[in-house]
Short mmCIF file of C-alpha atoms in Angstrom, two decimals:
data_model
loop_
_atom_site.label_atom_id
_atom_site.label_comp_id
_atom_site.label_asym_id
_atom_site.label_seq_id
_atom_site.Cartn_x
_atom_site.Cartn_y
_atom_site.Cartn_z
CA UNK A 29 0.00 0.00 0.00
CA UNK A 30 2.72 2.45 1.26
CA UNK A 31 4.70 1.67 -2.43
CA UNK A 32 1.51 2.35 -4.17
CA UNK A 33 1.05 5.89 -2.33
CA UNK A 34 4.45 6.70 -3.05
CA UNK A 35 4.82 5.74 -6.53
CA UNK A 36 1.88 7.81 -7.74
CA UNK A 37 3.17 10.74 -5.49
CA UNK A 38 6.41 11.24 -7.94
CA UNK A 39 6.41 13.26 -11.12
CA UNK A 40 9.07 14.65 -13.49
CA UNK A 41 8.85 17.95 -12.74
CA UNK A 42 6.02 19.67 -10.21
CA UNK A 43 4.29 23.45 -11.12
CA UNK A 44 2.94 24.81 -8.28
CA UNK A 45 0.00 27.15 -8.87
CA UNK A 46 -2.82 26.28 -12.18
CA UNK A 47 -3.90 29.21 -13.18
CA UNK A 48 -3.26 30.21 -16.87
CA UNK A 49 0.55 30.94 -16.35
CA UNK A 50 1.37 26.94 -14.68
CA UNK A 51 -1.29 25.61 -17.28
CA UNK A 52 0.28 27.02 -20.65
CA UNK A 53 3.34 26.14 -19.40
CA UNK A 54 2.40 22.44 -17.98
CA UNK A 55 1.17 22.15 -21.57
CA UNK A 56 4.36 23.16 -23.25
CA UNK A 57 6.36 20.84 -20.78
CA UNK A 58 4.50 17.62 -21.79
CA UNK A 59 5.39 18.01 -25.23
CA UNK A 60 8.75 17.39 -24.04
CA UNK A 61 7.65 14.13 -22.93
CA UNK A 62 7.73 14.72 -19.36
CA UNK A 63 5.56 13.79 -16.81
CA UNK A 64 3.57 16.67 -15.28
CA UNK A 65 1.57 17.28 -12.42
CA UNK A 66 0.25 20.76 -10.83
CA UNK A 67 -0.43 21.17 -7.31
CA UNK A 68 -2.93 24.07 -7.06
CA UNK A 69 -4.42 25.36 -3.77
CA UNK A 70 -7.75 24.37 -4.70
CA UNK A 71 -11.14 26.84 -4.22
CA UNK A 72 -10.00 29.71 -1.73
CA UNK A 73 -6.99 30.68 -3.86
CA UNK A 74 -6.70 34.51 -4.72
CA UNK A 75 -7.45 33.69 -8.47
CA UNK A 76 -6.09 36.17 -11.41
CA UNK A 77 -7.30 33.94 -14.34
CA UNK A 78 -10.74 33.75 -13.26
CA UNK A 79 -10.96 37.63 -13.16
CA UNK A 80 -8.89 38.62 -16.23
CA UNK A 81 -9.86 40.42 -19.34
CA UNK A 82 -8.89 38.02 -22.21
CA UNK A 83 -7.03 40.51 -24.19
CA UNK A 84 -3.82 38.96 -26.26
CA UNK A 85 -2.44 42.56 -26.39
CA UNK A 86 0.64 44.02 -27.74
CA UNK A 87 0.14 47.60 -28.44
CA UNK A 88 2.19 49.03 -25.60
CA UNK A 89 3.65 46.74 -23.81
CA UNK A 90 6.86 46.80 -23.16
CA UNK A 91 7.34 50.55 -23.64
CA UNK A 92 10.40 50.75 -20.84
CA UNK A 93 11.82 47.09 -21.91
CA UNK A 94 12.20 46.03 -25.45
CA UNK A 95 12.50 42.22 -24.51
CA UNK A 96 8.91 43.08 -22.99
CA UNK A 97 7.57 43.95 -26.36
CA UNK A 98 9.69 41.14 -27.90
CA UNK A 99 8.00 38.21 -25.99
CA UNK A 100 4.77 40.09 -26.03
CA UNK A 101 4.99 40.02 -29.77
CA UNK A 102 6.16 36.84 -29.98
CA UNK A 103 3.24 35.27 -28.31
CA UNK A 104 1.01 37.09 -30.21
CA UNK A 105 2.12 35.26 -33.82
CA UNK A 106 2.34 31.98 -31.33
CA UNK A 107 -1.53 32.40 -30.09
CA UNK A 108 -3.50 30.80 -33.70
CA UNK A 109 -0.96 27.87 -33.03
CA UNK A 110 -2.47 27.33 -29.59
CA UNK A 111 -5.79 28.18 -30.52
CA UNK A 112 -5.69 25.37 -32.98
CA UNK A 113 -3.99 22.53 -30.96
CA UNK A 114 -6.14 23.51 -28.05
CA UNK A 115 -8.96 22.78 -30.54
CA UNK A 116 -8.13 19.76 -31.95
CA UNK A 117 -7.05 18.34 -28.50
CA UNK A 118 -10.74 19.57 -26.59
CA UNK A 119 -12.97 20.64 -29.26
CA UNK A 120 -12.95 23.63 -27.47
CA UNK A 121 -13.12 27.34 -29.50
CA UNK A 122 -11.29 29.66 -27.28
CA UNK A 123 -12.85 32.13 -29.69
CA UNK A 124 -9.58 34.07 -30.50
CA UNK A 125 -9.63 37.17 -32.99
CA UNK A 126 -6.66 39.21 -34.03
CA UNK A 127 -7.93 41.25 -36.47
CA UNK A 128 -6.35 44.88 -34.44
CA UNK A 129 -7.40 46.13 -31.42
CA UNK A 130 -7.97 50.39 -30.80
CA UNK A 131 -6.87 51.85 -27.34
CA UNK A 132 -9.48 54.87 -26.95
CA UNK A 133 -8.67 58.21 -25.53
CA UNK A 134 -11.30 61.14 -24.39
CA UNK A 135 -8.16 63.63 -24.58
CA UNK A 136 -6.14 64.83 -27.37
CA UNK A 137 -3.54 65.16 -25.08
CA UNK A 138 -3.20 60.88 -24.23
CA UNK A 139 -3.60 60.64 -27.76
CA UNK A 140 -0.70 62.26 -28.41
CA UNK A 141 1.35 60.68 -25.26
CA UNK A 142 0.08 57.10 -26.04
CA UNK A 143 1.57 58.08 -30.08
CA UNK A 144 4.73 59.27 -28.60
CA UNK A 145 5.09 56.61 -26.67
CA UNK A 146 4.33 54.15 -29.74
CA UNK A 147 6.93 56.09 -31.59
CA UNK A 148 9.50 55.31 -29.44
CA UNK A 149 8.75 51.53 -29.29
CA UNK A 150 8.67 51.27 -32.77
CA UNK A 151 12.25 53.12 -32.92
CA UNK A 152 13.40 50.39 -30.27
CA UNK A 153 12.31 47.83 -32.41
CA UNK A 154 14.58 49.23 -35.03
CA UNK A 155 11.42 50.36 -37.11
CA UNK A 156 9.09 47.41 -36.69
CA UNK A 157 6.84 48.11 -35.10
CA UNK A 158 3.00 48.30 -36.63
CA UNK A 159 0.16 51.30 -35.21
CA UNK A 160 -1.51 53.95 -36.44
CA UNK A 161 -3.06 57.14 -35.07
CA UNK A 162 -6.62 57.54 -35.53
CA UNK A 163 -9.19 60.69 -35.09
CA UNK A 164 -12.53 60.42 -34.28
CA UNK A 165 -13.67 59.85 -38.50
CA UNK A 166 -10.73 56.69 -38.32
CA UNK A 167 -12.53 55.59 -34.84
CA UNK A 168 -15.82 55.42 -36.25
CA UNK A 169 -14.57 53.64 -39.67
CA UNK A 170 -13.78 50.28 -36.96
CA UNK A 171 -16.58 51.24 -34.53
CA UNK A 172 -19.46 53.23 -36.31
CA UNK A 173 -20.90 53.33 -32.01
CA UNK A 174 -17.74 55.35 -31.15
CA UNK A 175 -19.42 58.70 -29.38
CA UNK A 176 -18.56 62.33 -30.18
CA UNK A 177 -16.80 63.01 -27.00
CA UNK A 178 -13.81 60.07 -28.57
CA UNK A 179 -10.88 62.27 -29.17
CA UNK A 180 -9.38 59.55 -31.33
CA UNK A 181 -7.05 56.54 -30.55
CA UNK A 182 -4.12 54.23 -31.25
CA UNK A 183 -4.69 50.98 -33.44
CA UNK A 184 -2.37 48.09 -33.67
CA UNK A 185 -3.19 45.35 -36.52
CA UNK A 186 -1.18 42.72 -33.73
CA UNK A 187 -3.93 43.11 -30.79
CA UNK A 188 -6.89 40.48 -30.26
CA UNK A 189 -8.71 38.73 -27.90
CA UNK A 190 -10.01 35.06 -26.63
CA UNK A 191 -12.87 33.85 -23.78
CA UNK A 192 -10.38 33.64 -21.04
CA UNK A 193 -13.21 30.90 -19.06
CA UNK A 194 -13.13 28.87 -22.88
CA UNK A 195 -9.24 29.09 -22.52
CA UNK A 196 -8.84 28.25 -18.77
CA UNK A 197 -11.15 24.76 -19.77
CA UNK A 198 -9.03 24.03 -22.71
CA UNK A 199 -6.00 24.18 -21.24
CA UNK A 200 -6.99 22.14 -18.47
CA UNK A 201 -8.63 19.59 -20.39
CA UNK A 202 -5.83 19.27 -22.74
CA UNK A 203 -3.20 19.47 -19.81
CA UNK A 204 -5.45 15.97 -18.53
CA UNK A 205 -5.63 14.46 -22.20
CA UNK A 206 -1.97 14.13 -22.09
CA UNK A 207 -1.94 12.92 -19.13
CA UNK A 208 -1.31 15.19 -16.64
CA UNK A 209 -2.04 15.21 -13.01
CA UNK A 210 -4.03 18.00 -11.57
CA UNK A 211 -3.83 17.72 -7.68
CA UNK A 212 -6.01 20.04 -4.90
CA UNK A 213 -3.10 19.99 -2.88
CA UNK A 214 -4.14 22.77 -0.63
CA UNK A 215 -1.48 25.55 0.13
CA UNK A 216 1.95 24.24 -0.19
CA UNK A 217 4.03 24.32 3.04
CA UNK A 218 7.29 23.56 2.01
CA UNK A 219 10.06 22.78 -1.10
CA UNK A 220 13.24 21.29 0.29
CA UNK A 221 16.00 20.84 -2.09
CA UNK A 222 17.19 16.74 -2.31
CA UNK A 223 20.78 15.72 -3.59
CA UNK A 224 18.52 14.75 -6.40
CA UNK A 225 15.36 17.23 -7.19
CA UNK A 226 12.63 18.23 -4.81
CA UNK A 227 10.39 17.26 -2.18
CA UNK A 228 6.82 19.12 -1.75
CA UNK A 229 5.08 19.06 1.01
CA UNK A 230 1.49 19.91 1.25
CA UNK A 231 -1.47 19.25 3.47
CA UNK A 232 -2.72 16.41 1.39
CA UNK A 233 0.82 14.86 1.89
CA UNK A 234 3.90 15.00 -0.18
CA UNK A 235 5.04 14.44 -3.68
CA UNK A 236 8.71 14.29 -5.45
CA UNK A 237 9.97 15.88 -8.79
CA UNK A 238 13.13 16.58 -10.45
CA UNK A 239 11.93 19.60 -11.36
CA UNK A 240 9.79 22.68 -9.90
CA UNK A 241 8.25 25.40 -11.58
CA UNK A 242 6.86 28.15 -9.38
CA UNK A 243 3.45 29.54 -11.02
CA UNK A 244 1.49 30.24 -8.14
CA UNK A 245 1.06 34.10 -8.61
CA UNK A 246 1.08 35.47 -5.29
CA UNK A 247 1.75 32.84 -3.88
CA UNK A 248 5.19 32.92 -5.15
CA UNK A 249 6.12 35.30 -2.32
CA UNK A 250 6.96 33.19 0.18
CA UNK A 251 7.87 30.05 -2.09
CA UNK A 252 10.10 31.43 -4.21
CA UNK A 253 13.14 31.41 -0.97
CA UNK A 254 12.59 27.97 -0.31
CA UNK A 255 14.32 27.39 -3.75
CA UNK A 256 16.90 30.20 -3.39
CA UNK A 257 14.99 32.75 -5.67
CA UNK A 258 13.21 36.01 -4.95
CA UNK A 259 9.92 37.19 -6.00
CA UNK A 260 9.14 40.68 -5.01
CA UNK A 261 5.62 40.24 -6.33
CA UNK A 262 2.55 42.58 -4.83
CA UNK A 263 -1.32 42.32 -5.78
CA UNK A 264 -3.04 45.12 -8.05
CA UNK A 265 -6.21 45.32 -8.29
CA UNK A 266 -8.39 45.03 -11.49
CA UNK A 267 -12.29 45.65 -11.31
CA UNK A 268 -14.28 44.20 -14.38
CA UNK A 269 -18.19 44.96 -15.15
CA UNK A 270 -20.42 42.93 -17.18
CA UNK A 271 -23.31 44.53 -18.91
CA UNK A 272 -26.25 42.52 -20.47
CA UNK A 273 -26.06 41.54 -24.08
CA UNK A 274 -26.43 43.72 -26.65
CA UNK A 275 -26.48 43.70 -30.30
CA UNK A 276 -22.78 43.02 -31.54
CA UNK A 277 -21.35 46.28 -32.00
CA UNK A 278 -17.69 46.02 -30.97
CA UNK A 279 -16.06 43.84 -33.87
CA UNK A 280 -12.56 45.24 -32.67
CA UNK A 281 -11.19 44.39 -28.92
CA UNK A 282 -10.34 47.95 -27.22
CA UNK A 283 -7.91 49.13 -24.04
CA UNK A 284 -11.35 49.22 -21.50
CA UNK A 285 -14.40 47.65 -23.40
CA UNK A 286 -14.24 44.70 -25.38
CA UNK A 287 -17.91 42.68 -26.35
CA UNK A 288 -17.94 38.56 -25.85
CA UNK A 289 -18.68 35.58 -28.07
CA UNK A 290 -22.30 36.01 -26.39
CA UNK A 291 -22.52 39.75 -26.93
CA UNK A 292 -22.04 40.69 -23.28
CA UNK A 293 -19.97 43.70 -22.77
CA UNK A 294 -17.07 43.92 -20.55
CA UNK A 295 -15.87 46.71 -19.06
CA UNK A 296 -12.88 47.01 -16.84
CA UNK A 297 -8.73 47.91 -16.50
CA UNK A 298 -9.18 49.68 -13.25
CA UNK A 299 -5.49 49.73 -11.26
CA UNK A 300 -5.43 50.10 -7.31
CA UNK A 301 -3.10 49.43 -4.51
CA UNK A 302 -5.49 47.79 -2.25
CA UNK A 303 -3.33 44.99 -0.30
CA UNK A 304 -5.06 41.50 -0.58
CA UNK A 305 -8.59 42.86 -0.65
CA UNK A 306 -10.39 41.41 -4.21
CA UNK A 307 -13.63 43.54 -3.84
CA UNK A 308 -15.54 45.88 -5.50
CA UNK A 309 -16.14 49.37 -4.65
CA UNK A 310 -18.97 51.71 -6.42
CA UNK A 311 -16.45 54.53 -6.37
CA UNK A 312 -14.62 52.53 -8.86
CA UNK A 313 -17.03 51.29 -10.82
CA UNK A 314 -18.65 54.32 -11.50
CA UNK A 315 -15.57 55.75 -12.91
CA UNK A 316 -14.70 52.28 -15.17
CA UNK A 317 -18.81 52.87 -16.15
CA UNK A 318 -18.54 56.41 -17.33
CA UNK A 319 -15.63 56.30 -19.27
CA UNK A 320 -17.03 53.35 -20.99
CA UNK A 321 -20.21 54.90 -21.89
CA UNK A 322 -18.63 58.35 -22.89
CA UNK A 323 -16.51 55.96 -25.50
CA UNK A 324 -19.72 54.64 -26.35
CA UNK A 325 -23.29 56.44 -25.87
CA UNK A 326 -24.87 53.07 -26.63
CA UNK A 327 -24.28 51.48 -23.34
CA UNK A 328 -26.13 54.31 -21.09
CA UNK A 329 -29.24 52.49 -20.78
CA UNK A 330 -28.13 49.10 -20.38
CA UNK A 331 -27.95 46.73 -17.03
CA UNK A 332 -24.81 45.53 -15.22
CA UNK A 333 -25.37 41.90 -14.80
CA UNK A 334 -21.61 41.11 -12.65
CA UNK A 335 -19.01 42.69 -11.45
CA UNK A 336 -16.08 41.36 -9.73
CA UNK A 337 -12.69 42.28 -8.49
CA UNK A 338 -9.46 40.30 -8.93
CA UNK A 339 -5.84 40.78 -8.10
CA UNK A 340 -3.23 41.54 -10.57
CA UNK A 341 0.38 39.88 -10.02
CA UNK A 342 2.42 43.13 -9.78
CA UNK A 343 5.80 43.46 -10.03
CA UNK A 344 7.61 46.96 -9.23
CA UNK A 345 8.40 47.59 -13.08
CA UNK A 346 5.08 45.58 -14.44
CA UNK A 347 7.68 42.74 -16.11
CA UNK A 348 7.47 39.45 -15.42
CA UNK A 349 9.69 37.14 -13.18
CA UNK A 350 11.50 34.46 -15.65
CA UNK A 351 14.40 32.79 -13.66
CA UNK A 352 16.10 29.53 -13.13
CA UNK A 353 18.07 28.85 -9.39
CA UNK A 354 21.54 29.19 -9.55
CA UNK A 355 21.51 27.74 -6.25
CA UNK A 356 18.95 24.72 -5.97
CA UNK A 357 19.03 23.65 -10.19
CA UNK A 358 15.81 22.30 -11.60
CA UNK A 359 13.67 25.57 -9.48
CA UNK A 360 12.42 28.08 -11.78
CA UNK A 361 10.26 31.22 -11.26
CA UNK A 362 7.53 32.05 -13.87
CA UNK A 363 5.14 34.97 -12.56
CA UNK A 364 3.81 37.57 -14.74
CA UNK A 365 0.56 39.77 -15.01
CA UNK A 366 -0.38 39.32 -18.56
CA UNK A 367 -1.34 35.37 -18.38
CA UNK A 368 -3.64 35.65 -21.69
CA UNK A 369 -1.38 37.61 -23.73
CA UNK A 370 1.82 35.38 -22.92
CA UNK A 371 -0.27 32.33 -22.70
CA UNK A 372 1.50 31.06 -26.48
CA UNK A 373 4.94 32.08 -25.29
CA UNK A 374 4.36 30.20 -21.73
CA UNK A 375 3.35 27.12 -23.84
CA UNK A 376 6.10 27.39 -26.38
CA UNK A 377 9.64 28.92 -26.31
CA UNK A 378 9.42 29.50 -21.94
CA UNK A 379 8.32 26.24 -21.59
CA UNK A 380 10.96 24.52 -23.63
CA UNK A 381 14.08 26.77 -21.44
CA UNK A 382 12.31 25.08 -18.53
CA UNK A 383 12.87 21.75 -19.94
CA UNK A 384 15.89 22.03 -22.05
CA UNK A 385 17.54 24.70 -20.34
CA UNK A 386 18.62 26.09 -23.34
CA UNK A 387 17.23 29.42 -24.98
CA UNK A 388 18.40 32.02 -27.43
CA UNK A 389 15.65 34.23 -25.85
CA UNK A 390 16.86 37.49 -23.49
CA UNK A 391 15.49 35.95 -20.70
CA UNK A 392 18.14 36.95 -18.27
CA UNK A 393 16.31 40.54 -18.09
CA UNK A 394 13.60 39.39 -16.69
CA UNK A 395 15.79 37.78 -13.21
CA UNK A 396 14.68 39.53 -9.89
CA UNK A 397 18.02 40.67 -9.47
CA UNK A 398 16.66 43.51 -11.47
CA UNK A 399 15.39 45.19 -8.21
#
């Protein structure tokens, strides 16, 4: 009996945390032919990917880090591969679109900043770099809806969208198909080092790996120094607002609004320094529901249906954590706030440094060392 326990206790290599950052990744591991299981806190767990905003977004990103923009980028060619595989392997339609994606402004004056700032990415990336600036006329030629007081805004052919709840069940049900292990571990209480990989212990007992990937958002915090890494990681928090169906009006993804599969609306990209609190406030959400019906007059009379808060995985520069132990080998750190967007990259080129160790990617920018 005791063997029996053991045996199925063991795994290559162990991600801790499966939200959409361990599940891309746990996806891109297995097709390395390694044996995978995630340990995920279960129910009470302070959950980013069940409050994002499903935007695969470039346009921006990355403005203070080239490499930023590079990976962003990256993933963004990478998502119609994932999209397609995630198909084939579930039957599931995450519903991606890249057709461009408009960032809207009420101000002539964040037009011109958020152009400027465009500018100078697109000189960073040694002239390639695709946007254009658009007046109110432009606006209205993607979203006829667009209201008067739109001072104009930034378009970028690279941006899109998915259904972020579509994508969190394909990538679990793939991750499964393969046959990985998905345990509700509870809260893990410990990672010690072995002269040969790593023992995990958790309240439901404890498994072995070779190898352990740290995914668990926030969580990473106070796991990361058990493995001789650092991850100065805080919560930001994001309120979104959904707003009964209406007639499909928004054919293009934008910076605040964006309309579903199902013709709900959702409204959001609120950013507060609120600790670990993943509420709502009205204060808020009267300011996300203004804007959003100043962009566009033809929300004013319609009904929230949710709203919900969620925390953001923060780092002090907005980059994410990509690092390998120098002291324990076989513990990496993968924490970002842009799950969605870097969901292809997490499932392709990240996933194979984790198992190959090898990359010709700049990864080493991305090392907490940084602060």
């Amino acid at each position: 009996m005791q063997a029996t326990h053991h045996s199925a206790r063991t795994a290559d290599l162990c991600l801790i945390g499966g939200g959409l950052v361990g599940l891309a990744t746990a996806l891109g591991l297995q097709r390395h032919g390694l044996n995978v299981t995630i340990l995920d806190e279960a129910d009470v767990a302070l959950r980013a990917s069940r409050g994002n905003f499903g935007l695969v977004w470039v346009q921006g990103k990355g403005d203070t880090l080239p490499e930023y923009a590079q990976i962003s980028r990256l993933s963004a060619r990478l998502w119609s591969d994932l999209a397609s595989r995630l198909r084939e392997d579930t039957g599931i339609d995450v519903e991606l679109q890249q057709r461009g994606g408009l960032y809207l402004s009420l101000t002539e004056q964040e037009v011109a900043d958020r152009e400027a700032m465009l500018l100078r990415m697109r000189e960073a990336a040694g002239g390639d770099y695709p946007f254009e600036r658009l007046d109110l006329q432009q606006v209205r030629d993607f979203i006829p809806e667009a209201g008067p007081e739109v001072a104009g805004a930034t378009w970028c052919p690279e941006d899109g969208h998915v259904n972020p709840l579509k994508l969190m069940r394909a990538l679990t049900e793939a991750f499964l198909k393969h046959g990985g292990q998905i345990a509700n571990s509870g809260r893990v209480e410990s990672i010690t080092p072995l002269a040969q990989g790593f023992k995990i212990q958790t309240p439901e007992g404890e498994w072995q790996c070779q190898k352990v990937v740290l995914s668990a958002g926030l969580g990473n915090r106070t796991l990361a120094p058990m493995v001789g890494l650092d991850a100065p990681v805080f919560p930001n928090r994001g309120q979104v607002l959904i707003a009964e169906r209406v007639r499909p009006f928004l054919h293009y993804p934008t910076g605040h609004v964006r309309q579903t599969g199902e013709g709900t609306i959702q409204v959001g990209d609120s950013k507060e320094d609120v600790g670990f609190d993943s509420g709502t406030t009205t204060e808020v959400m009267a300011q996300i529901a203004d804007r959003a019906t100043r962009m566009f007059p033809i929300l004013r009379g319609l009904r929230m249906v949710r709203a919900w808060g969620a925390l953001r995985i923060m780092t002090a520069d907005g980059y994410p954590l990509y690092q390998a132990s120098e002291q324990y080998p076989g513990a990496y750190l993968v924490t970002c706030h842009s799950g969605v967007t870097l969901g292809a990259f997490h499932a392709g080129p990240l996933a194979d440094w984790i198992a190959t160790d090898q990359t010709d990617l700049p990864l080493e920018v991305f090392n907490a060392q940084r602060f």
